[in-house]
Amino acid sequence: MLLILLSVTFLLGDFLGEDFELEKEELRNYNGTELSSIYDFRENSIKGYQYISKDDYELKITGLVNNTQNFSYNEVINSFTSYKKVVTLYCVEGWEVKLLWEGICVNDLLDTVNISADANTIIFHAVDGFTTSFPVGYIIDNDITLAYRMNNVTIPPERGFPFQLVAEGKWGYKWIKWVTEIELSDNMNYRGFWESRGYSNDGDLDKSYFE
Ligand SMILES: Nc1nc2c(c(=O)[nH]1)N[C@H]1C(S)=C(S)[C@@H](COP(=O)(O)O)O[C@H]1N2
Ligand SMILES: [Mo]
């Protein structure tokens, strides 16, 4: 019986790819704080779910940098210190999720490329063509993280595997999922997907999301 169970688990593991830890349940409480479930969200992505293969994945750091970088998934996960934090994501559609995020600090990634002095904007690109941008200072001064786990499990494909930006203090449309590229730019007027459709460029939670 045990053997059958074990082999079924292995087969399932193979089928799903080892990224999605079957054996681990998501955490619903962290240090006394109740968390939402990672399944509590509405699918409203611009092109639906994206399924990124861990083996082919590359995170590129490009633009106004002295040396560009290409990291594999494992390089990102294993080369940098990881941080954990409970943060709530608020979508402009009126729903929210409070989750435990775990990821690396974007600063640590930027340290590897040596940003040019004239870079003032960071544009994040995703596999579905979605983009969003921030002043360099926002990312650096707030120690913004790029998450690869939520509620103690690997971020599932539907929620942005391999990485989602934890854009604290910003509306959900700044929390880019399925991130593939971080571009340093001097274009302070760059506008991302929703920002070029009338949503505020800074996306600050304490202000209206319309401009
Ligand atoms: N690549 C990409 N990232 C995206 C989006 C998208 O359509 N594509 N939608 C954004 C919006 S509007 C919200 S509210 C959040 C939702 O994140 P969640 O699925 O983790 O709740 O993802 C953001 N990141
Ligand atoms: Mo959203």
mmCIF file of C-alpha atoms and ligand atoms in Angstrom:
data_model
loop_
_atom_site.group_PDB
_atom_site.id
_atom_site.type_symbol
_atom_site.label_atom_id
_atom_site.label_comp_id
_atom_site.label_asym_id
_atom_site.label_seq_id
_atom_site.Cartn_x
_atom_site.Cartn_y
_atom_site.Cartn_z
ATOM 1 C CA MET A 1 0.000 0.000 0.000
ATOM 2 C CA LEU A 2 2.731 2.414 1.025
ATOM 3 C CA LEU A 3 4.640 1.525 -2.118
ATOM 4 C CA ILE A 4 1.664 2.292 -4.315
ATOM 5 C CA LEU A 5 1.148 5.608 -2.552
ATOM 6 C CA LEU A 6 4.798 6.477 -2.919
ATOM 7 C CA SER A 7 4.890 5.726 -6.617
ATOM 8 C CA VAL A 8 1.697 7.692 -7.244
ATOM 9 C CA THR A 9 3.271 10.655 -5.453
ATOM 10 C CA PHE A 10 6.403 10.314 -7.576
ATOM 11 C CA LEU A 11 4.416 10.092 -10.789
ATOM 12 C CA LEU A 12 2.378 13.140 -9.844
ATOM 13 C CA GLY A 13 5.554 14.955 -8.918
ATOM 14 C CA ASP A 14 7.000 14.173 -12.332
ATOM 15 C CA PHE A 15 3.837 15.202 -14.060
ATOM 16 C CA LEU A 16 3.582 18.556 -12.324
ATOM 17 C CA GLY A 17 7.282 19.242 -12.451
ATOM 18 C CA GLU A 18 9.187 19.215 -9.201
ATOM 19 C CA ASP A 19 8.515 22.924 -8.671
ATOM 20 C CA PHE A 20 5.202 22.404 -7.009
ATOM 21 C CA GLU A 21 5.739 20.848 -3.660
ATOM 22 C CA LEU A 22 2.926 18.374 -3.192
ATOM 23 C CA GLU A 23 4.048 17.483 0.275
ATOM 24 C CA LYS A 24 3.781 20.983 1.640
ATOM 25 C CA GLU A 25 0.567 22.658 2.618
ATOM 26 C CA GLU A 26 0.299 26.381 2.464
ATOM 27 C CA LEU A 27 0.572 28.289 5.732
ATOM 28 C CA ARG A 28 -2.618 30.043 6.886
ATOM 29 C CA ASN A 29 -1.257 31.698 10.015
ATOM 30 C CA TYR A 30 2.115 33.332 10.548
ATOM 31 C CA ASN A 31 3.179 34.538 14.005
ATOM 32 C CA GLY A 32 -0.465 35.028 14.967
ATOM 33 C CA THR A 33 -1.447 36.800 11.733
ATOM 34 C CA GLU A 34 -4.201 35.126 9.713
ATOM 35 C CA LEU A 35 -3.276 34.745 6.064
ATOM 36 C CA SER A 36 -5.473 34.493 2.986
ATOM 37 C CA SER A 37 -5.231 31.338 0.919
ATOM 38 C CA ILE A 38 -3.068 31.372 -2.191
ATOM 39 C CA TYR A 39 -6.204 30.207 -3.998
ATOM 40 C CA ASP A 40 -8.136 33.369 -2.981
ATOM 41 C CA PHE A 41 -7.775 35.538 -6.017
ATOM 42 C CA ARG A 42 -9.566 36.384 -9.220
ATOM 43 C CA GLU A 43 -8.037 35.589 -12.546
ATOM 44 C CA ASN A 44 -7.796 38.886 -14.373
ATOM 45 C CA SER A 45 -4.410 38.638 -16.043
ATOM 46 C CA ILE A 46 -4.134 40.311 -19.434
ATOM 47 C CA LYS A 47 -3.516 37.043 -21.303
ATOM 48 C CA GLY A 48 -4.581 34.401 -18.790
ATOM 49 C CA TYR A 49 -2.274 32.057 -16.915
ATOM 50 C CA GLN A 50 1.311 31.670 -18.054
ATOM 51 C CA TYR A 51 3.225 28.426 -17.641
ATOM 52 C CA ILE A 52 6.956 29.056 -17.500
ATOM 53 C CA SER A 53 9.383 26.137 -17.596
ATOM 54 C CA LYS A 54 11.850 26.314 -14.750
ATOM 55 C CA ASP A 55 14.604 24.777 -16.873
ATOM 56 C CA ASP A 56 14.349 27.263 -19.755
ATOM 57 C CA TYR A 57 13.741 30.272 -17.566
ATOM 58 C CA GLU A 58 16.125 33.249 -17.539
ATOM 59 C CA LEU A 59 15.890 36.467 -15.568
ATOM 60 C CA LYS A 60 17.619 39.216 -17.532
ATOM 61 C CA ILE A 61 18.867 42.515 -16.148
ATOM 62 C CA THR A 62 19.309 44.946 -19.012
ATOM 63 C CA GLY A 63 19.416 48.584 -20.081
ATOM 64 C CA LEU A 64 21.484 51.249 -18.327
ATOM 65 C CA VAL A 65 23.849 48.911 -16.491
ATOM 66 C CA ASN A 66 27.582 48.398 -16.796
ATOM 67 C CA ASN A 67 27.230 44.650 -17.200
ATOM 68 C CA THR A 68 24.013 42.880 -18.110
ATOM 69 C CA GLN A 69 23.094 39.650 -16.312
ATOM 70 C CA ASN A 70 21.188 36.467 -17.100
ATOM 71 C CA PHE A 71 20.228 34.347 -14.133
ATOM 72 C CA SER A 72 18.709 30.890 -14.182
ATOM 73 C CA TYR A 73 15.886 30.124 -11.753
ATOM 74 C CA ASN A 74 18.216 28.227 -9.445
ATOM 75 C CA GLU A 75 20.826 30.977 -9.533
ATOM 76 C CA VAL A 76 18.266 33.512 -8.345
ATOM 77 C CA ILE A 77 16.993 31.226 -5.612
ATOM 78 C CA ASN A 78 20.384 30.050 -4.376
ATOM 79 C CA SER A 79 22.690 33.056 -4.798
ATOM 80 C CA PHE A 80 20.877 35.659 -2.737
ATOM 81 C CA THR A 81 19.634 36.023 0.831
ATOM 82 C CA SER A 82 15.902 35.407 1.187
ATOM 83 C CA TYR A 83 13.490 37.547 3.191
ATOM 84 C CA LYS A 84 9.979 36.850 4.520
ATOM 85 C CA LYS A 85 7.220 39.376 5.072
ATOM 86 C CA VAL A 86 3.416 39.473 5.358
ATOM 87 C CA VAL A 87 2.052 42.014 2.861
ATOM 88 C CA THR A 88 -1.467 42.583 1.475
ATOM 89 C CA LEU A 89 -2.094 42.908 -2.258
ATOM 90 C CA TYR A 90 -5.058 45.159 -3.126
ATOM 91 C CA CYS A 91 -6.534 44.936 -6.605
ATOM 92 C CA VAL A 92 -8.391 47.959 -7.981
ATOM 93 C CA GLU A 93 -11.329 45.606 -8.592
ATOM 94 C CA GLY A 94 -11.981 45.571 -4.857
ATOM 95 C CA TRP A 95 -10.468 42.318 -3.597
ATOM 96 C CA GLU A 96 -7.377 41.758 -1.522
ATOM 97 C CA VAL A 97 -5.115 38.969 -0.295
ATOM 98 C CA LYS A 98 -2.842 38.981 2.736
ATOM 99 C CA LEU A 99 -0.018 36.523 2.175
ATOM 100 C CA LEU A 100 3.383 35.598 3.548
ATOM 101 C CA TRP A 101 5.856 36.471 0.797
ATOM 102 C CA GLU A 102 9.349 35.073 0.568
ATOM 103 C CA GLY A 103 11.893 36.241 -1.935
ATOM 104 C CA ILE A 104 15.083 38.054 -2.671
ATOM 105 C CA CYS A 105 15.747 41.744 -2.434
ATOM 106 C CA VAL A 106 15.805 43.436 -5.866
ATOM 107 C CA ASN A 107 18.726 45.556 -4.548
ATOM 108 C CA ASP A 108 20.852 42.426 -4.315
ATOM 109 C CA LEU A 109 20.157 41.668 -7.978
ATOM 110 C CA LEU A 110 20.960 45.259 -8.957
ATOM 111 C CA ASP A 111 24.268 45.095 -7.073
ATOM 112 C CA THR A 112 25.460 42.512 -9.603
ATOM 113 C CA VAL A 113 25.045 44.801 -12.639
ATOM 114 C CA ASN A 114 26.392 48.158 -11.489
ATOM 115 C CA ILE A 115 23.633 50.613 -12.471
ATOM 116 C CA SER A 116 24.644 53.582 -14.656
ATOM 117 C CA ALA A 117 24.413 57.008 -13.013
ATOM 118 C CA ASP A 118 21.740 58.164 -15.478
ATOM 119 C CA ALA A 119 19.277 55.328 -14.705
ATOM 120 C CA ASN A 120 16.268 56.697 -12.799
ATOM 121 C CA THR A 121 13.539 54.193 -13.725
ATOM 122 C CA ILE A 122 13.164 50.431 -13.449
ATOM 123 C CA ILE A 123 10.895 48.743 -15.985
ATOM 124 C CA PHE A 124 9.797 45.173 -15.186
ATOM 125 C CA HIS A 125 8.779 42.948 -18.100
ATOM 126 C CA ALA A 126 6.760 39.723 -17.953
ATOM 127 C CA VAL A 127 6.290 36.787 -20.277
ATOM 128 C CA ASP A 128 2.722 37.851 -21.200
ATOM 129 C CA GLY A 129 3.911 41.251 -22.449
ATOM 130 C CA PHE A 130 2.794 42.990 -19.250
ATOM 131 C CA THR A 131 5.121 45.735 -17.991
ATOM 132 C CA THR A 132 5.191 48.190 -15.107
ATOM 133 C CA SER A 133 7.777 50.703 -13.924
ATOM 134 C CA PHE A 134 9.028 52.438 -10.785
ATOM 135 C CA PRO A 135 11.510 55.128 -9.838
ATOM 136 C CA VAL A 136 14.818 53.435 -8.929
ATOM 137 C CA GLY A 137 14.562 55.045 -5.468
ATOM 138 C CA TYR A 138 11.265 53.280 -4.660
ATOM 139 C CA ILE A 139 12.805 49.851 -5.256
ATOM 140 C CA ILE A 140 16.048 50.607 -3.413
ATOM 141 C CA ASP A 141 14.775 52.647 -0.442
ATOM 142 C CA ASN A 142 11.968 50.193 0.388
ATOM 143 C CA ASP A 143 14.000 46.998 -0.057
ATOM 144 C CA ILE A 144 11.373 45.719 -2.478
ATOM 145 C CA THR A 145 11.419 41.943 -2.905
ATOM 146 C CA LEU A 146 10.946 39.649 -5.841
ATOM 147 C CA ALA A 147 9.011 36.711 -4.391
ATOM 148 C CA TYR A 148 9.344 33.051 -5.318
ATOM 149 C CA ARG A 149 7.286 31.620 -2.464
ATOM 150 C CA MET A 150 3.926 32.579 -0.970
ATOM 151 C CA ASN A 151 2.499 31.080 2.261
ATOM 152 C CA ASN A 152 5.540 28.770 2.362
ATOM 153 C CA VAL A 153 4.952 27.103 -1.012
ATOM 154 C CA THR A 154 6.517 27.815 -4.392
ATOM 155 C CA ILE A 155 4.440 30.408 -6.267
ATOM 156 C CA PRO A 156 2.107 28.373 -8.506
ATOM 157 C CA PRO A 157 1.970 29.117 -12.266
ATOM 158 C CA GLU A 158 -1.425 30.836 -11.934
ATOM 159 C CA ARG A 159 0.023 33.233 -9.415
ATOM 160 C CA GLY A 160 3.157 34.165 -11.267
ATOM 161 C CA PHE A 161 5.744 31.375 -11.175
ATOM 162 C CA PRO A 162 8.632 31.907 -11.022
ATOM 163 C CA PHE A 163 8.531 35.452 -9.618
ATOM 164 C CA GLN A 164 6.064 38.107 -8.530
ATOM 165 C CA LEU A 165 7.145 41.575 -7.417
ATOM 166 C CA VAL A 166 5.963 42.492 -3.910
ATOM 167 C CA ALA A 167 5.264 46.150 -4.677
ATOM 168 C CA GLU A 168 4.422 47.222 -1.126
ATOM 169 C CA GLY A 169 2.320 50.364 -0.864
ATOM 170 C CA LYS A 170 1.213 50.062 -4.496
ATOM 171 C CA TRP A 171 -1.989 48.833 -6.173
ATOM 172 C CA GLY A 172 -2.061 45.240 -7.437
ATOM 173 C CA TYR A 173 -1.367 46.196 -11.060
ATOM 174 C CA LYS A 174 2.177 47.141 -10.003
ATOM 175 C CA TRP A 175 2.732 43.588 -8.578
ATOM 176 C CA ILE A 176 3.993 42.125 -11.817
ATOM 177 C CA LYS A 177 3.908 38.314 -12.122
ATOM 178 C CA TRP A 178 5.887 35.970 -14.436
ATOM 179 C CA VAL A 179 8.791 38.470 -14.419
ATOM 180 C CA THR A 180 11.413 37.835 -17.100
ATOM 181 C CA GLU A 181 13.376 41.068 -17.353
ATOM 182 C CA ILE A 182 14.403 44.019 -15.211
ATOM 183 C CA GLU A 183 15.387 46.967 -17.382
ATOM 184 C CA LEU A 184 17.182 50.063 -16.107
ATOM 185 C CA SER A 185 16.081 53.168 -18.008
ATOM 186 C CA ASP A 186 16.269 56.970 -17.994
ATOM 187 C CA ASN A 187 12.657 57.312 -19.207
ATOM 188 C CA MET A 188 10.748 58.651 -16.207
ATOM 189 C CA ASN A 189 7.664 58.932 -18.411
ATOM 190 C CA TYR A 190 7.537 55.232 -19.265
ATOM 191 C CA ARG A 191 4.051 53.810 -18.718
ATOM 192 C CA GLY A 192 3.315 50.137 -18.302
ATOM 193 C CA PHE A 193 0.315 48.097 -19.437
ATOM 194 C CA TRP A 194 -2.359 49.528 -17.106
ATOM 195 C CA GLU A 195 -0.564 52.833 -16.634
ATOM 196 C CA SER A 196 -0.857 53.554 -20.363
ATOM 197 C CA ARG A 197 -4.601 52.839 -20.088
ATOM 198 C CA GLY A 198 -5.363 55.550 -17.537
ATOM 199 C CA TYR A 199 -4.176 54.045 -14.251
ATOM 200 C CA SER A 200 -1.823 56.145 -12.158
ATOM 201 C CA ASN A 201 1.857 55.706 -12.862
ATOM 202 C CA ASP A 202 2.996 55.744 -9.232
ATOM 203 C CA GLY A 203 0.140 53.408 -8.285
ATOM 204 C CA ASP A 204 0.270 54.525 -4.648
ATOM 205 C CA LEU A 205 -2.351 52.787 -2.500
ATOM 206 C CA ASP A 206 -3.153 55.938 -0.548
ATOM 207 C CA LYS A 207 -4.157 57.805 -3.707
ATOM 208 C CA SER A 208 -6.716 57.263 -6.430
ATOM 209 C CA TYR A 209 -5.650 54.775 -9.063
ATOM 210 C CA PHE A 210 -6.982 56.986 -11.839
ATOM 211 C CA GLU A 211 -5.031 59.873 -13.230
HETATM 212 N N1 LIG B 1 2.423 39.601 -15.891
HETATM 213 C C1 LIG B 1 1.317 40.070 -15.296
HETATM 214 N N2 LIG B 1 1.395 40.470 -14.019
HETATM 215 C C2 LIG B 1 0.307 40.950 -13.394
HETATM 216 C C3 LIG B 1 -0.935 41.060 -14.069
HETATM 217 C C4 LIG B 1 -1.000 40.612 -15.422
HETATM 218 O O1 LIG B 1 -2.044 40.655 -16.099
HETATM 219 N N3 LIG B 1 0.149 40.118 -15.995
HETATM 220 N N4 LIG B 1 -2.036 41.578 -13.394
HETATM 221 C C5 LIG B 1 -1.760 42.429 -12.228
HETATM 222 C C6 LIG B 1 -2.943 42.712 -11.422
HETATM 223 S S1 LIG B 1 -4.088 43.763 -12.078
HETATM 224 C C7 LIG B 1 -3.092 42.214 -10.140
HETATM 225 S S2 LIG B 1 -4.362 42.708 -9.136
HETATM 226 C C8 LIG B 1 -2.145 41.236 -9.585
HETATM 227 C C9 LIG B 1 -2.865 39.996 -9.066
HETATM 228 O O2 LIG B 1 -1.906 39.146 -8.513
HETATM 229 P P1 LIG B 1 -2.312 37.732 -7.945
HETATM 230 O O3 LIG B 1 -2.747 36.906 -9.098
HETATM 231 O O4 LIG B 1 -1.083 37.219 -7.279
HETATM 232 O O5 LIG B 1 -3.404 37.975 -6.967
HETATM 233 O O6 LIG B 1 -1.189 40.814 -10.552
HETATM 234 C C10 LIG B 1 -0.665 41.854 -11.331
HETATM 235 N N5 LIG B 1 0.422 41.332 -12.101
HETATM 236 MO MO MO B 2 -5.587 44.161 -10.377
#
